[in-house]
PDB file of C-alpha atoms in Angstrom:
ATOM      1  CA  UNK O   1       0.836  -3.151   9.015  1.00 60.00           C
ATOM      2  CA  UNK O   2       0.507  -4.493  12.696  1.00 68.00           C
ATOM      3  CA  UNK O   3      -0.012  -8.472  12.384  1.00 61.00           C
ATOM      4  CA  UNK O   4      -2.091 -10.983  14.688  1.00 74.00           C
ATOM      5  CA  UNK O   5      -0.658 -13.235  16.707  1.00 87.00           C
ATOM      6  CA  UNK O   6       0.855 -16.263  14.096  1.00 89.00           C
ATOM      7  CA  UNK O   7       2.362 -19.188  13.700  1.00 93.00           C
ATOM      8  CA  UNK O   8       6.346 -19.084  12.970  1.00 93.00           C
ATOM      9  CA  UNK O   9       5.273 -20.582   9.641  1.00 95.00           C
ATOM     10  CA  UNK O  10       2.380 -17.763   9.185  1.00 94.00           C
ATOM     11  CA  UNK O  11       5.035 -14.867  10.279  1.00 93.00           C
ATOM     12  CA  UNK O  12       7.199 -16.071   7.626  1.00 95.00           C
ATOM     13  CA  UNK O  13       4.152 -15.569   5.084  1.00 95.00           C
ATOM     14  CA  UNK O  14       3.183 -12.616   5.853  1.00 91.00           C
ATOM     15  CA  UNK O  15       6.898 -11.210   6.209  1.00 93.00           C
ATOM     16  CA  UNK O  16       7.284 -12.477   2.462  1.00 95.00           C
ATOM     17  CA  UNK O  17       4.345 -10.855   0.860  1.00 95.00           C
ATOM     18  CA  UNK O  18       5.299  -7.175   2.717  1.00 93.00           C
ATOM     19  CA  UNK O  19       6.789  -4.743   0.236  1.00 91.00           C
ATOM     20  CA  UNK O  20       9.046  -3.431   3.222  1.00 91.00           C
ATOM     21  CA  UNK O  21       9.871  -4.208   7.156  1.00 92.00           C
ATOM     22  CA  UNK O  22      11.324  -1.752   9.480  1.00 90.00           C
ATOM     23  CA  UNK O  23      11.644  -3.839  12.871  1.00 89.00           C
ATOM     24  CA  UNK O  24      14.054  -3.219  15.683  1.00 85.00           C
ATOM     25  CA  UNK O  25      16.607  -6.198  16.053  1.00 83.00           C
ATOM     26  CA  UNK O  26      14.841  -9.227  16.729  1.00 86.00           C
ATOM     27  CA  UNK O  27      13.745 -12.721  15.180  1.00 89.00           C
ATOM     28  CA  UNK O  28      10.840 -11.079  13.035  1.00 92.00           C
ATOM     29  CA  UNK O  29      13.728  -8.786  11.132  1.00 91.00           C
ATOM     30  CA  UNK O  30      15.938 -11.759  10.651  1.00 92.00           C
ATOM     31  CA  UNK O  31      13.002 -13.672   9.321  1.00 94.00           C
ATOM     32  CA  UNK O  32      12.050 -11.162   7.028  1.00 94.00           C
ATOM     33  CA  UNK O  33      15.502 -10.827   5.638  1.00 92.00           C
ATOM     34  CA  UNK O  34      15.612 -14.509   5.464  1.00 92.00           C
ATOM     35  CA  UNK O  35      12.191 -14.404   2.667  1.00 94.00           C
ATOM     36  CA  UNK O  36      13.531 -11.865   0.674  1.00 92.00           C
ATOM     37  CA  UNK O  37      11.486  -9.170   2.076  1.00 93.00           C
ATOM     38  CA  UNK O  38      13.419  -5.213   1.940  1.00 90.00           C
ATOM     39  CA  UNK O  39      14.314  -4.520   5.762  1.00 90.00           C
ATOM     40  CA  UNK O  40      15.235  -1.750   7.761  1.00 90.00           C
ATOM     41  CA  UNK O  41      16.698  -2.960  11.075  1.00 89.00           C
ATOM     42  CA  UNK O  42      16.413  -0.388  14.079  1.00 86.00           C
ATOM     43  CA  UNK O  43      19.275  -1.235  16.799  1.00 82.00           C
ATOM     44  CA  UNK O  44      19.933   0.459  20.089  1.00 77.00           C
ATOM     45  CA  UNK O  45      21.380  -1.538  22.161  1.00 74.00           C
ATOM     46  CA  UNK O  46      23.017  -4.102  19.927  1.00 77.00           C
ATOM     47  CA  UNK O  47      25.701  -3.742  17.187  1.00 76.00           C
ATOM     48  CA  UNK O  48      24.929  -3.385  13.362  1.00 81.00           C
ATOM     49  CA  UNK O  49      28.089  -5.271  12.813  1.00 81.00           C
ATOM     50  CA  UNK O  50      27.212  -7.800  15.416  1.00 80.00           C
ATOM     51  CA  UNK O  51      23.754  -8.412  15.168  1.00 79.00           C
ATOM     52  CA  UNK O  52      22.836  -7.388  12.083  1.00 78.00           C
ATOM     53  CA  UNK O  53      21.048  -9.262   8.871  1.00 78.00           C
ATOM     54  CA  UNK O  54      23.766 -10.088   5.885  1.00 78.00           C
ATOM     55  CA  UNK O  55      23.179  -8.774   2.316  1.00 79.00           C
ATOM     56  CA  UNK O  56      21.739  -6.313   0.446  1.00 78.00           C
ATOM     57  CA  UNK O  57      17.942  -6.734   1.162  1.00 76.00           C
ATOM     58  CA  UNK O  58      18.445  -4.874   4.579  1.00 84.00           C
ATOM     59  CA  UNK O  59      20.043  -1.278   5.866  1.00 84.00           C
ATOM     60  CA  UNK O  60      20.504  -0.915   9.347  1.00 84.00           C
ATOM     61  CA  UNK O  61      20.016   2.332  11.893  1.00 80.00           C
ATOM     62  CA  UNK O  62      21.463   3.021  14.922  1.00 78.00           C
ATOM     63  CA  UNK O  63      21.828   7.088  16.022  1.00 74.00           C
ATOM     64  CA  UNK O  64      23.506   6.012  18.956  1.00 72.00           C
ATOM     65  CA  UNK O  65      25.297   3.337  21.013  1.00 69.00           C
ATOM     66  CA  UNK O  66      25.777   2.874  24.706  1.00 68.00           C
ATOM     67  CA  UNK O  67      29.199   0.928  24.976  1.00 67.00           C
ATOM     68  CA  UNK O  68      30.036  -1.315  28.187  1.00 65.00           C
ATOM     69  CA  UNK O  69      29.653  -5.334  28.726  1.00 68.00           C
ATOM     70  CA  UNK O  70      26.661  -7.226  27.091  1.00 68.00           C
ATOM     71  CA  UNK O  71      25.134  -7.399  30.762  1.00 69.00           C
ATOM     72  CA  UNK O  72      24.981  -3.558  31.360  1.00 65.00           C
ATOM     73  CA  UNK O  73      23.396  -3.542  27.902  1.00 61.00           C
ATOM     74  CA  UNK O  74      20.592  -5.909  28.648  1.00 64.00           C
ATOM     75  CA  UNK O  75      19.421  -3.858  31.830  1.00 62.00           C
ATOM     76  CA  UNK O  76      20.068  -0.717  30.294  1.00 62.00           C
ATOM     77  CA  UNK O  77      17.422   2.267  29.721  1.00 62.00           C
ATOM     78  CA  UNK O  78      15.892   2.012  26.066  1.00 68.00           C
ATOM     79  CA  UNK O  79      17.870   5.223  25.098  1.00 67.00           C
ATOM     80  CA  UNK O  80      19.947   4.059  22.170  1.00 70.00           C
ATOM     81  CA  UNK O  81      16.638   2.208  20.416  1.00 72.00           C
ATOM     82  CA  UNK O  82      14.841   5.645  21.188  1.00 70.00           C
ATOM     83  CA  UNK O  83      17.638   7.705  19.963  1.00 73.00           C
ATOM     84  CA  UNK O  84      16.423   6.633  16.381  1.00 71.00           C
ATOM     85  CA  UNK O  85      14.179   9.743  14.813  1.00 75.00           C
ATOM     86  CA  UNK O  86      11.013   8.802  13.703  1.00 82.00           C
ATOM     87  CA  UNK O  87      11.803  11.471  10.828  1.00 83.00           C
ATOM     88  CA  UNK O  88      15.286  10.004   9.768  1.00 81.00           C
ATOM     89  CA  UNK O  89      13.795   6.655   9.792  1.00 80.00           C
ATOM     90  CA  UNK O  90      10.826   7.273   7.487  1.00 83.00           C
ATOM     91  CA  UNK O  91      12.837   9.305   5.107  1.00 85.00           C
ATOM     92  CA  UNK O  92      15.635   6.470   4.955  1.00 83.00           C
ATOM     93  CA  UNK O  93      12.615   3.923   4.312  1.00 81.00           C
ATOM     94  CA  UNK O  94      11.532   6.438   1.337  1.00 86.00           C
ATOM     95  CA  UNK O  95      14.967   6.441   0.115  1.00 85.00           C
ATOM     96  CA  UNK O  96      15.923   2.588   0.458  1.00 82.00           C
ATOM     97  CA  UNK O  97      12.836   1.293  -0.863  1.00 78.00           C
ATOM     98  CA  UNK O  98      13.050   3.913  -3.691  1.00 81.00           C
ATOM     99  CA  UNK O  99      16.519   2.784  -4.807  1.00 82.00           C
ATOM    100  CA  UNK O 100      15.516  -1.040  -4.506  1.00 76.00           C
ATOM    101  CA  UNK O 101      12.693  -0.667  -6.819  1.00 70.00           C
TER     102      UNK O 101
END
């Protein structure tokens, strides 16, 4: 599901009735780990191990990871976030949400 434009307060609603997110790493994600709500969190540039939501209600995916300073990162070609296979990431969603329920 694709949402309207919210509120911060109306984000965190809807994040905490979906059954499952799968967001690349930004505030939405951490908010929807925050309610409760299954996650998987799509990184490219950024670390799992850095960036990442904490605990069990999330699994993380990164196929790839362009090294270098945080600055190169920031201007850098989406590559790594595109590296992720629409394929591998639905059947990991299939499998995480299976086992969680």
């Amino acid at each position: 599901m694709l949402a309207p434009a919210t509120t911060l307060p109306e984000l965190a609603a809807l994040l905490r009735r979906a059954r499952l997110v799968v967001a690349s790493d930004t505030g939405p994600l951490h908010l929807a780990v925050a309610v409760g709500t299954l996650s998987v969190a799509l990184h490219g540039t950024t670390r799992p191990e850095d960036t990442g939501p904490y605990g069990r209600s999330h699994i993380a995916l990164q196929e790839t990871y362009d090294g270098g300073t945080s600055r190169r990162r920031r201007r850098a070609y989406n590559r790594s976030i595109r590296a992720n296979r629409f394929e591998y990431v639905c059947a990991t969603c299939e499998l995480f949400f299976e086992s969680r329920n």
